[in-house]
Amino acid sequence: MPPNPPDGLETRILVPAGALGTGVSAREVEAGLALHPHVIALDAGSTDSGAAYLATGRAKYSRQAVQRDLEILMAARARADIPLLIGSCGTSGCDAALDWTLDIVREVAAELNQAPKIALLYSEQDASLIKAKAARGEVKPLAPVKAIDATTIEACDHIVALLGAEPYIAALDGAADIILGGRTTDTAVLAAAALRRGAGAGPAWHGAKVAECGGVCTLNPTHPGVMLAIGAESFTIAPLSSDNRCTIESVSAHMLYENSDPFRLVEPGGVLDVRDARYAAVDDRTVRVTGSRFEAMPYTLKLEGAGGGPFQTMMMVGIADPAVLADIDGFVARMHEALVGRVRRTMGVEAEGIGISLRPYGWNAVLGRPVPDTAPPQEIGLLFVATAATQALATEAAKTCNPWFFHFPAKPGTELPSYAFPFSPAELERGQVFEFHLNHVVEVASPFELVRTRWVDLAEEVASHA
Amino acid sequence: MPKLAEVCRYVRSKNAGPFWLTIDLFFQDREAYQRHRAAPALETVAVAALYGADPALVRRFEVDDLCVIKLSIPRPTPQGGVVERDMHGGQQYAPLLALELE
């Protein structure tokens, strides 16, 4: 790492993007390196896009997108000789997602002729271990979910614990060049290097929170990178692009973003409290924040767990017939009753547990609530979704409904219309429904209890293959 | 009485994790914020009724520095269920726009 700056405590963290794989900018990273960062750090995961990624272990972003970002970041890391920290690898941060990321790192290292020392922080948890901790009363629900039980745990295909900063600090102590983390709080991966160098905990966690989504805390979020500098009593944040700006409002508003409480944020080992934070412009593109506090609390890790449920097959028709559009709610209700009856009569006992959902886009599909007095739309897209225990049954239900969905008349006893299918075959197998089941915290004896650190030193591998 | 859309410059909603929806109301200016922040339509009981949520769980914050009211509501079903209409919760602010504020 570069020598300490004059204030002795400032830690500069180059945050190249809100997430690995979304497209870091080589030009911005270059500009960031000129400011002598101590580390490059970013997050690679999220639950934002749904449970499928944790339930399956597959990453949201493409392999090529992640590889391209890693090429830029690994080249920069090696040139500046500073560590690269990546949290929540492969979207979900489960073991398979971490290994997938390691594969790409190995490939990029070979391509760049590098041999970094890599620390892997695994945070996936065995269901049996979580059950044992739950039995001892060490797993607590967070509102609005109820207390954990064995059925809830068994419904999960993967369970991860969100790591804090300590495993990253230990990996930095072990001289890791690259740290690939399993699921981690977005903030911990950014705060770790500053906490290790003795920065104030309040500024470290608050600065990390502001920088977690990269350019989202700037005026132009299409520029992805920011530089975070954390000191003993304050932090500053500025965009990497010289033509972008952080303002008091763009920075302070970030505590609102995708956060249920704008003043307090629970992290492993404490809670960040920004009620007394003060924001000041340093220049026209840099903001300094003072007054952030971090109150220590008993150490807990949040758990995430997701699993696969039933399967769905969908169809869609477009409808422009004014007779239907004059009474969409009545039409949809009559059609739903007819389809449910058709499935029951045709499929018999197999129909048990099959769900049929109709959602008129252009009317109230998105909000699912009664529409206030309004003129009929010019057309709607009517989505049909059959949900069943297997994909085959869901498709059978859709095909059973097909002629009625296609020809259901606006008024009983009139000629049969034909609505507008956009595809043939009309039905589309959508796959499995994936759901989150855990919203709990687990008490741990130490920050390391639920993490397994593995070292991969590519220099040694190269030597042993020579 | 003005509608919420007329006194806010920006209104947004998003999941705050898979189990919560959070809504941010950025008022037009400090005057609009001061005048309308105590409107009955924006109390937790009224918001809970609008979203079919348990009023005891709905959380409401006044962020004075930003002239923002933040409302956090437990999702009726966790993100991504069998009948998911809005995976990211990004459109669920719409029913608020027509609220009449005192």
Coordinates of C-alpha atoms in Angstrom, one line a residue:
Chain A
M1 CA 0.0 0.0 0.0
P2 CA 1.2 3.6 -0.6
P3 CA 2.5 5.6 2.4
N4 CA 0.1 7.3 4.6
P5 CA -1.1 10.7 3.6
P6 CA -0.3 13.8 5.8
D7 CA -3.3 13.4 8.1
G8 CA -2.0 9.9 8.8
L9 CA -5.4 8.4 8.9
E10 CA -7.1 9.1 5.6
T11 CA -7.9 5.9 3.7
R12 CA -8.7 6.3 0.0
I13 CA -11.0 3.7 -1.5
L14 CA -11.5 3.6 -5.2
V15 CA -15.0 2.4 -5.9
P16 CA -15.2 1.8 -9.6
A17 CA -18.9 0.9 -9.9
G18 CA -21.9 0.0 -7.9
A19 CA -21.6 -3.6 -8.9
L20 CA -19.0 -5.8 -10.7
G21 CA -20.2 -6.6 -14.2
T22 CA -22.2 -3.4 -14.8
G23 CA -19.4 -1.8 -16.7
V24 CA -16.5 -0.1 -15.0
S25 CA -14.8 2.7 -16.9
A26 CA -11.1 2.3 -17.7
R27 CA -10.8 6.1 -18.0
E28 CA -12.3 6.6 -14.6
V29 CA -10.2 3.9 -13.0
E30 CA -7.1 5.6 -14.5
A31 CA -8.2 8.9 -13.0
G32 CA -8.7 7.2 -9.6
L33 CA -5.3 5.7 -9.6
A34 CA -3.7 9.1 -9.9
L35 CA -5.2 9.9 -6.5
H36 CA -3.2 7.1 -4.9
P37 CA -6.0 4.9 -3.5
H38 CA -5.1 2.4 -0.8
V39 CA -7.5 -0.2 -2.2
I40 CA -10.0 -0.8 -5.0
A41 CA -13.2 -2.1 -3.5
L42 CA -16.7 -2.9 -4.9
D43 CA -19.7 -5.1 -4.4
A44 CA -20.9 -7.7 -6.9
G45 CA -24.2 -8.8 -5.4
S46 CA -27.7 -7.9 -4.4
T47 CA -31.0 -9.3 -3.6
D48 CA -32.7 -6.6 -5.7
S49 CA -33.4 -8.7 -8.7
G50 CA -35.1 -11.5 -6.9
A51 CA -34.5 -14.9 -5.3
A52 CA -33.6 -16.8 -8.5
Y53 CA -29.9 -15.9 -8.2
L54 CA -29.5 -17.2 -4.7
A55 CA -31.8 -20.2 -5.2
T56 CA -29.9 -21.3 -8.3
G57 CA -26.4 -20.0 -7.5
R58 CA -26.2 -18.4 -11.0
A59 CA -25.0 -14.9 -11.5
K60 CA -27.2 -12.1 -12.8
Y61 CA -24.6 -10.5 -15.0
S62 CA -23.0 -12.3 -17.9
R63 CA -19.6 -13.9 -17.6
Q64 CA -18.2 -11.7 -20.3
A65 CA -19.4 -8.5 -18.5
V66 CA -17.7 -9.7 -15.3
Q67 CA -14.6 -10.7 -17.1
R68 CA -14.3 -7.3 -18.9
D69 CA -14.6 -5.4 -15.6
L70 CA -12.1 -7.7 -13.9
E71 CA -9.6 -7.1 -16.8
I72 CA -9.6 -3.4 -16.1
L73 CA -9.6 -3.8 -12.3
M74 CA -6.9 -6.5 -12.1
A75 CA -4.7 -4.6 -14.4
A76 CA -5.1 -1.4 -12.3
R77 CA -4.6 -3.3 -9.1
A78 CA -1.3 -4.8 -10.2
R79 CA 0.0 -1.5 -11.6
A80 CA -0.7 0.4 -8.3
D81 CA 0.2 -2.7 -6.2
I82 CA -2.9 -2.3 -4.0
P83 CA -5.5 -4.9 -3.0
L84 CA -8.8 -5.4 -4.9
L85 CA -11.7 -6.3 -2.7
I86 CA -14.9 -7.7 -4.2
G87 CA -17.9 -8.5 -2.0
S88 CA -20.9 -10.8 -2.7
C89 CA -19.4 -12.4 -5.7
G90 CA -21.6 -13.7 -8.4
T91 CA -24.7 -11.8 -7.3
S92 CA -25.8 -14.1 -4.4
G93 CA -22.4 -14.7 -2.8
C94 CA -23.1 -18.4 -2.3
D95 CA -20.3 -20.9 -2.7
A96 CA -21.0 -21.7 -6.3
A97 CA -21.1 -18.0 -7.3
L98 CA -17.8 -17.4 -5.5
D99 CA -16.2 -20.3 -7.3
W100 CA -17.6 -19.0 -10.6
T101 CA -16.0 -15.7 -10.0
L102 CA -12.7 -17.3 -9.0
D103 CA -12.7 -19.1 -12.4
I104 CA -12.9 -15.8 -14.2
V105 CA -10.2 -14.3 -12.0
R106 CA -7.9 -17.2 -12.9
E107 CA -8.6 -16.7 -16.6
V108 CA -8.0 -13.0 -16.4
A109 CA -4.8 -13.5 -14.4
A110 CA -3.4 -15.9 -17.0
E111 CA -4.4 -13.5 -19.8
L112 CA -2.6 -10.5 -18.0
N113 CA 0.3 -12.7 -17.0
Q114 CA -0.4 -12.1 -13.3
A115 CA 0.0 -14.4 -10.3
P116 CA -2.0 -12.7 -7.5
K117 CA -2.5 -14.1 -4.0
I118 CA -6.3 -14.6 -3.6
A119 CA -8.3 -14.9 -0.4
L120 CA -11.8 -16.4 -0.7
L121 CA -14.3 -15.8 2.0
Y122 CA -17.0 -18.4 1.9
S123 CA -20.2 -17.5 3.7
E124 CA -22.7 -20.1 2.6
Q125 CA -24.2 -22.0 5.5
D126 CA -25.4 -25.6 6.0
A127 CA -29.0 -25.9 6.8
S128 CA -28.2 -28.3 9.6
L129 CA -25.9 -25.7 11.2
I130 CA -28.6 -23.0 11.0
K131 CA -31.2 -25.5 12.4
A132 CA -28.9 -26.1 15.4
K133 CA -28.4 -22.4 16.0
A134 CA -32.1 -21.9 15.7
A135 CA -32.8 -24.6 18.2
R136 CA -30.5 -22.8 20.6
G137 CA -32.5 -19.6 20.1
E138 CA -29.6 -17.9 18.2
V139 CA -31.6 -17.1 15.1
K140 CA -34.0 -14.1 15.4
P141 CA -36.7 -12.9 12.9
L142 CA -36.7 -9.4 11.5
A143 CA -40.1 -7.8 10.9
P144 CA -42.4 -8.7 9.1
V145 CA -41.4 -12.4 9.2
K146 CA -42.1 -14.9 12.0
A147 CA -39.8 -17.0 14.1
I148 CA -37.7 -19.5 12.1
D149 CA -38.7 -23.2 12.0
A150 CA -37.3 -26.3 10.3
T151 CA -39.7 -26.1 7.4
T152 CA -38.5 -22.6 6.5
I153 CA -34.9 -23.6 6.6
E154 CA -35.6 -26.7 4.5
A155 CA -37.4 -24.6 1.8
C156 CA -34.0 -22.9 1.1
D157 CA -31.8 -24.3 -1.6
H158 CA -29.0 -22.0 -0.5
I159 CA -28.5 -20.0 2.7
V160 CA -25.8 -17.3 3.1
A161 CA -24.8 -15.1 6.0
L162 CA -23.9 -11.5 5.2
L163 CA -20.3 -11.0 6.4
G164 CA -19.0 -7.9 8.1
A165 CA -15.6 -6.2 7.6
E166 CA -13.5 -8.4 9.9
P167 CA -12.8 -11.3 7.4
Y168 CA -11.7 -8.7 4.8
I169 CA -9.4 -7.1 7.4
A170 CA -7.9 -10.5 8.2
A171 CA -7.4 -11.2 4.5
L172 CA -5.7 -7.8 4.1
D173 CA -3.5 -8.7 7.1
G174 CA -2.6 -11.9 5.3
A175 CA -1.4 -9.8 2.3
A176 CA -4.1 -10.8 -0.1
D177 CA -3.8 -9.1 -3.5
I178 CA -7.4 -10.0 -4.4
I179 CA -10.2 -10.7 -1.9
L180 CA -13.2 -12.5 -3.3
G181 CA -16.0 -12.4 -0.7
G182 CA -19.1 -14.5 -0.4
R183 CA -22.3 -12.6 0.6
T184 CA -21.3 -9.5 2.5
T185 CA -23.1 -6.3 3.5
D186 CA -22.6 -3.8 0.7
T187 CA -20.9 -1.5 3.2
A188 CA -18.5 -3.9 4.9
V189 CA -16.4 -4.5 1.7
L190 CA -15.9 -0.8 1.3
A191 CA -15.3 0.0 5.0
A192 CA -12.8 -2.8 5.7
A193 CA -9.6 -1.1 4.6
A194 CA -10.4 2.1 6.4
L195 CA -11.3 0.3 9.6
R196 CA -8.1 -1.7 9.4
R197 CA -6.1 1.6 9.2
G198 CA -7.8 3.0 12.3
A199 CA -10.4 5.3 10.6
G200 CA -13.4 6.4 12.6
A201 CA -16.1 3.7 12.6
G202 CA -18.9 6.3 12.0
P203 CA -17.2 7.8 8.9
A204 CA -16.1 4.4 7.6
W205 CA -19.6 2.9 7.7
H206 CA -21.4 6.0 6.5
G207 CA -18.9 6.6 3.7
A208 CA -19.2 3.0 2.6
K209 CA -23.0 3.3 2.6
V210 CA -22.9 6.4 0.4
A211 CA -20.4 4.8 -2.0
E212 CA -22.0 1.4 -2.2
C213 CA -23.8 2.0 -5.4
G214 CA -20.9 3.9 -7.0
G215 CA -22.2 6.8 -9.1
V216 CA -25.7 6.7 -7.7
C217 CA -24.6 9.3 -5.1
T218 CA -23.5 11.7 -7.8
L219 CA -25.5 14.0 -10.1
N220 CA -24.8 11.8 -13.1
P221 CA -25.1 8.1 -12.1
T222 CA -24.2 6.9 -15.6
H223 CA -20.6 7.7 -14.6
P224 CA -20.1 4.7 -12.3
G225 CA -17.0 5.4 -10.2
V226 CA -16.4 7.4 -7.0
M227 CA -13.5 8.0 -4.7
L228 CA -14.2 7.7 -1.0
A229 CA -11.6 9.1 1.5
I230 CA -12.2 8.2 5.1
G231 CA -10.5 9.9 8.1
A232 CA -10.8 9.8 11.8
E233 CA -13.8 12.2 12.1
S234 CA -15.1 12.6 8.6
F235 CA -15.2 11.3 5.1
T236 CA -15.2 12.9 1.7
I237 CA -16.7 11.6 -1.5
A238 CA -16.2 12.7 -5.1
P239 CA -16.9 11.2 -8.5
L240 CA -14.0 9.8 -10.5
S241 CA -15.1 11.6 -13.7
S242 CA -14.0 15.2 -13.7
D243 CA -17.2 16.4 -15.3
N244 CA -19.4 14.7 -12.7
R245 CA -20.3 16.1 -9.3
C246 CA -21.3 15.1 -5.8
T247 CA -23.6 17.6 -4.1
I248 CA -24.8 17.8 -0.5
E249 CA -28.2 16.6 -1.7
S250 CA -26.9 13.8 -3.9
V251 CA -24.8 12.5 -1.0
S252 CA -27.3 12.9 1.8
A253 CA -30.2 11.5 -0.2
H254 CA -28.4 8.2 -0.6
M255 CA -29.3 7.1 2.9
L256 CA -32.9 6.9 1.5
Y257 CA -32.1 4.6 -1.3
E258 CA -33.4 1.1 -1.1
N259 CA -33.3 1.5 2.7
S260 CA -36.3 1.2 5.0
D261 CA -34.8 3.6 7.7
P262 CA -33.0 6.7 6.5
F263 CA -31.2 7.4 9.8
R264 CA -30.1 4.1 11.2
L265 CA -28.5 1.1 9.4
V266 CA -27.8 -2.1 11.2
E267 CA -24.4 -3.7 10.3
P268 CA -22.6 -6.7 11.8
G269 CA -21.5 -5.6 15.2
G270 CA -23.3 -2.3 15.4
V271 CA -25.6 0.3 14.0
L272 CA -24.7 3.3 11.9
D273 CA -26.6 6.4 13.0
V274 CA -26.5 9.5 10.7
R275 CA -29.1 11.6 12.5
D276 CA -26.4 14.1 13.5
A277 CA -24.4 13.9 10.2
R278 CA -23.5 17.2 8.6
Y279 CA -22.8 17.7 4.9
A280 CA -20.6 20.4 3.5
A281 CA -19.3 21.1 0.0
V282 CA -15.5 21.0 -0.1
D283 CA -15.5 22.2 -3.7
D284 CA -18.0 22.0 -6.5
R285 CA -17.8 18.3 -6.8
T286 CA -16.7 16.9 -3.4
V287 CA -18.7 16.6 -0.2
R288 CA -17.4 16.2 3.3
V289 CA -19.5 14.5 6.0
T290 CA -19.0 14.8 9.7
G291 CA -21.0 13.7 12.7
S292 CA -21.7 10.1 11.6
R293 CA -21.8 7.7 14.6
F294 CA -21.4 3.9 14.8
E295 CA -22.7 2.3 18.0
A296 CA -21.4 -1.1 18.8
M297 CA -23.9 -3.9 19.4
P298 CA -23.7 -7.6 20.0
Y299 CA -22.4 -9.2 16.8
T300 CA -25.0 -10.6 14.5
L301 CA -25.1 -11.6 10.8
K302 CA -28.1 -11.3 8.6
L303 CA -29.2 -14.5 6.8
E304 CA -30.6 -14.8 3.3
G305 CA -32.1 -18.0 2.1
A306 CA -34.0 -18.8 -1.1
G307 CA -35.4 -21.8 -2.8
G308 CA -37.4 -23.0 -5.8
G309 CA -41.2 -23.4 -5.6
P310 CA -43.8 -24.3 -8.2
F311 CA -43.5 -23.9 -12.0
Q312 CA -45.2 -21.5 -14.3
T313 CA -46.3 -21.4 -18.0
M314 CA -47.6 -18.2 -19.5
M315 CA -49.6 -16.9 -22.5
M316 CA -50.5 -13.4 -23.6
V317 CA -53.1 -12.0 -25.9
G318 CA -53.6 -8.4 -27.0
I319 CA -57.2 -7.2 -27.0
A320 CA -58.4 -4.1 -28.9
D321 CA -62.1 -5.0 -29.1
P322 CA -64.2 -2.1 -27.6
A323 CA -66.8 -4.5 -26.2
V324 CA -64.1 -6.1 -24.0
L325 CA -62.4 -2.8 -23.1
A326 CA -65.7 -1.2 -22.0
D327 CA -65.8 -3.7 -19.0
I328 CA -62.4 -5.1 -18.5
D329 CA -62.9 -6.1 -14.8
G330 CA -66.1 -8.0 -15.6
F331 CA -64.5 -9.7 -18.6
V332 CA -61.4 -10.8 -16.7
A333 CA -63.6 -12.1 -13.8
R334 CA -65.8 -14.1 -16.1
M335 CA -62.9 -15.5 -18.1
H336 CA -61.1 -16.4 -14.9
E337 CA -64.1 -18.4 -13.6
A338 CA -64.4 -20.1 -17.0
L339 CA -60.7 -21.1 -17.1
V340 CA -60.6 -22.4 -13.6
G341 CA -63.7 -24.5 -14.3
R342 CA -62.3 -25.7 -17.6
V343 CA -59.1 -26.9 -15.9
R344 CA -61.0 -28.6 -13.1
R345 CA -63.3 -30.5 -15.5
T346 CA -60.6 -31.4 -18.0
M347 CA -57.7 -32.3 -15.8
G348 CA -59.6 -33.8 -12.9
V349 CA -57.6 -34.7 -9.9
E350 CA -54.4 -33.3 -11.5
A351 CA -56.0 -29.8 -11.3
E352 CA -55.6 -29.8 -7.6
G353 CA -53.3 -27.0 -6.6
I354 CA -53.1 -25.4 -10.1
G355 CA -53.4 -21.7 -9.9
I356 CA -54.6 -19.5 -12.8
S357 CA -53.8 -15.8 -12.7
L358 CA -55.0 -13.2 -15.3
R359 CA -53.4 -9.7 -15.3
P360 CA -54.6 -7.1 -17.8
Y361 CA -51.6 -4.9 -18.7
G362 CA -52.8 -1.4 -19.7
W363 CA -55.4 -1.6 -17.0
N364 CA -54.4 -2.8 -13.5
A365 CA -51.9 -5.6 -13.9
V366 CA -49.1 -3.7 -12.1
L367 CA -51.0 -2.3 -9.2
G368 CA -53.6 -5.0 -8.9
R369 CA -56.2 -2.6 -7.4
P370 CA -59.5 -1.2 -8.7
V371 CA -59.1 1.4 -11.4
P372 CA -60.6 4.8 -10.6
D373 CA -63.3 6.1 -13.0
T374 CA -61.5 6.4 -16.3
A375 CA -62.0 6.1 -20.0
P376 CA -61.2 2.6 -21.5
P377 CA -57.7 2.2 -22.9
Q378 CA -57.2 1.6 -26.6
E379 CA -55.9 -1.9 -26.0
I380 CA -54.7 -4.2 -23.3
G381 CA -52.3 -7.1 -23.0
L382 CA -53.8 -9.9 -21.0
L383 CA -51.3 -12.1 -19.3
F384 CA -52.2 -15.6 -18.3
V385 CA -50.0 -17.4 -15.8
A386 CA -50.6 -21.1 -14.8
T387 CA -48.8 -22.2 -11.7
A388 CA -48.4 -25.9 -10.9
A389 CA -46.1 -28.3 -9.1
T390 CA -44.3 -29.3 -12.3
Q391 CA -43.5 -27.5 -15.5
A392 CA -45.4 -30.2 -17.5
L393 CA -48.6 -29.7 -15.4
A394 CA -48.4 -25.9 -15.8
T395 CA -48.1 -26.3 -19.5
E396 CA -50.9 -28.8 -19.6
A397 CA -53.1 -26.3 -17.8
A398 CA -52.1 -23.5 -20.2
K399 CA -52.9 -25.7 -23.3
T400 CA -56.1 -26.8 -21.8
C401 CA -57.1 -23.1 -21.4
N402 CA -55.8 -22.0 -24.8
P403 CA -59.0 -22.1 -26.8
W404 CA -61.0 -20.3 -24.2
F405 CA -58.3 -17.7 -23.5
F406 CA -58.1 -17.2 -27.3
H407 CA -61.9 -16.9 -28.0
F408 CA -63.7 -15.9 -24.8
P409 CA -66.6 -13.6 -25.8
A410 CA -67.2 -10.2 -24.3
K411 CA -70.8 -11.1 -23.8
P412 CA -72.1 -14.7 -23.3
G413 CA -73.9 -16.1 -26.3
T414 CA -72.3 -13.8 -29.0
E415 CA -70.0 -14.8 -31.8
L416 CA -66.5 -15.9 -30.8
P417 CA -63.8 -13.4 -31.2
S418 CA -60.1 -14.2 -31.8
Y419 CA -57.7 -12.2 -29.7
A420 CA -54.2 -11.4 -30.7
F421 CA -51.5 -13.9 -29.8
P422 CA -48.0 -12.5 -30.4
F423 CA -46.4 -16.0 -30.6
S424 CA -46.9 -19.5 -31.8
P425 CA -46.9 -21.8 -30.0
A426 CA -48.9 -19.5 -27.7
E427 CA -47.6 -20.8 -24.4
L428 CA -44.2 -20.1 -23.0
E429 CA -42.6 -22.2 -20.2
R430 CA -41.3 -19.6 -17.7
G431 CA -39.7 -22.0 -15.3
Q432 CA -39.7 -22.1 -11.6
V433 CA -40.9 -19.6 -9.0
F434 CA -38.0 -18.7 -6.7
E435 CA -38.7 -17.1 -3.3
F436 CA -36.8 -15.7 -0.3
H437 CA -37.6 -17.5 2.9
L438 CA -35.3 -16.0 5.4
N439 CA -35.3 -12.5 6.9
H440 CA -33.4 -13.3 10.1
V441 CA -30.2 -12.5 12.0
V442 CA -28.0 -15.1 13.6
E443 CA -25.9 -14.5 16.8
V444 CA -22.3 -15.5 16.5
A445 CA -19.5 -15.9 19.1
S446 CA -17.1 -14.1 16.8
P447 CA -17.1 -12.3 13.4
F448 CA -15.3 -15.4 12.0
E449 CA -17.7 -18.1 13.2
L450 CA -19.6 -18.4 9.9
V451 CA -16.9 -17.7 7.4
R452 CA -14.4 -20.1 5.9
T453 CA -11.3 -18.4 4.4
R454 CA -9.4 -20.2 1.7
W455 CA -6.2 -19.0 0.1
V456 CA -5.3 -19.5 -3.6
D457 CA -1.8 -18.3 -4.4
L458 CA -1.5 -18.3 -8.1
A459 CA 2.3 -17.7 -7.8
E460 CA 2.6 -21.0 -6.0
E461 CA 0.4 -22.8 -8.5
V462 CA 2.5 -21.4 -11.3
A463 CA 5.7 -22.5 -9.5
S464 CA 4.4 -26.0 -8.8
H465 CA 3.4 -26.5 -12.5
A466 CA 6.8 -25.2 -13.7
Chain B
M1 CA -56.7 20.6 -1.7
P2 CA -53.7 19.9 -3.9
K3 CA -52.8 16.5 -5.0
L4 CA -49.6 14.9 -3.9
A5 CA -48.2 15.0 -7.4
E6 CA -48.6 18.7 -7.4
V7 CA -46.6 19.4 -4.3
C8 CA -43.8 16.9 -4.8
R9 CA -41.0 17.2 -7.4
Y10 CA -40.2 13.5 -7.3
V11 CA -41.8 10.4 -5.9
R12 CA -40.3 7.0 -6.0
S13 CA -40.8 3.5 -4.6
K14 CA -38.4 0.5 -4.4
N15 CA -37.9 -2.7 -2.5
A16 CA -35.8 -2.3 0.7
G17 CA -34.8 -5.9 0.7
P18 CA -37.2 -8.7 -0.3
F19 CA -39.7 -8.1 2.5
W20 CA -40.1 -4.3 2.5
L21 CA -41.3 -1.6 0.1
T22 CA -40.0 2.0 0.7
I23 CA -41.4 5.2 -0.8
D24 CA -39.7 8.5 -0.8
L25 CA -41.7 11.7 -1.3
F26 CA -39.4 14.6 -2.3
F27 CA -41.5 17.8 -1.7
Q28 CA -41.3 20.7 -4.2
D29 CA -39.7 23.0 -1.6
R30 CA -39.5 23.7 2.1
E31 CA -42.7 25.5 2.1
A32 CA -44.6 22.6 0.5
Y33 CA -42.9 20.2 2.9
Q34 CA -43.9 22.3 6.0
R35 CA -47.4 22.7 4.8
H36 CA -48.2 19.2 3.9
R37 CA -46.0 16.9 5.9
A38 CA -48.7 16.4 8.6
A39 CA -51.5 15.7 6.1
P40 CA -53.8 13.0 7.4
A41 CA -53.4 11.1 4.1
L42 CA -49.7 10.6 4.8
E43 CA -50.2 9.2 8.4
T44 CA -49.2 5.6 8.9
V45 CA -52.8 4.5 9.4
A46 CA -53.9 6.0 6.1
V47 CA -50.9 4.7 4.2
A48 CA -51.3 1.2 5.7
A49 CA -54.9 1.2 4.6
L50 CA -54.0 2.2 1.0
Y51 CA -51.4 -0.6 0.8
G52 CA -53.3 -3.2 2.8
A53 CA -50.5 -3.4 5.4
D54 CA -50.5 -3.7 9.2
P55 CA -50.4 -0.1 10.5
A56 CA -48.3 -1.2 13.4
L57 CA -45.5 -2.1 11.0
V58 CA -45.6 0.8 8.7
R59 CA -42.7 3.2 9.4
R60 CA -42.7 6.9 8.6
F61 CA -39.8 9.3 8.7
E62 CA -39.5 13.0 8.2
V63 CA -36.1 13.9 6.7
D64 CA -36.1 17.6 7.3
D65 CA -32.8 18.4 5.6
L66 CA -34.1 17.0 2.3
C67 CA -37.8 17.9 2.7
V68 CA -38.6 14.3 2.3
I69 CA -41.1 12.0 3.9
K70 CA -40.2 8.4 3.7
L71 CA -42.7 5.6 4.2
S72 CA -41.6 2.0 4.6
I73 CA -44.2 -0.7 4.3
P74 CA -44.0 -4.5 4.7
R75 CA -44.7 -6.1 1.3
P76 CA -48.0 -8.0 1.3
T77 CA -46.0 -11.0 -0.1
P78 CA -42.2 -11.3 -0.3
Q79 CA -40.6 -10.3 -3.5
G80 CA -41.0 -12.8 -6.3
G81 CA -44.0 -14.8 -5.1
V82 CA -46.4 -16.8 -7.3
V83 CA -48.4 -13.6 -8.2
E84 CA -45.6 -11.0 -8.3
R85 CA -46.7 -7.8 -10.1
D86 CA -43.7 -5.6 -9.5
M87 CA -40.4 -7.5 -8.8
H88 CA -38.5 -4.4 -7.7
G89 CA -41.4 -2.4 -6.3
G90 CA -40.5 0.4 -8.6
Q91 CA -44.1 1.3 -9.6
Q92 CA -45.9 1.1 -6.3
Y93 CA -45.8 4.8 -5.6
A94 CA -48.4 5.5 -8.3
P95 CA -51.5 5.2 -6.0
L96 CA -50.1 8.0 -3.9
L97 CA -49.9 10.6 -6.6
A98 CA -53.6 11.4 -6.6
L99 CA -53.9 11.7 -2.8
E100 CA -55.4 15.0 -1.8
L101 CA -53.3 16.6 0.9
E102 CA -54.5 19.1 3.4

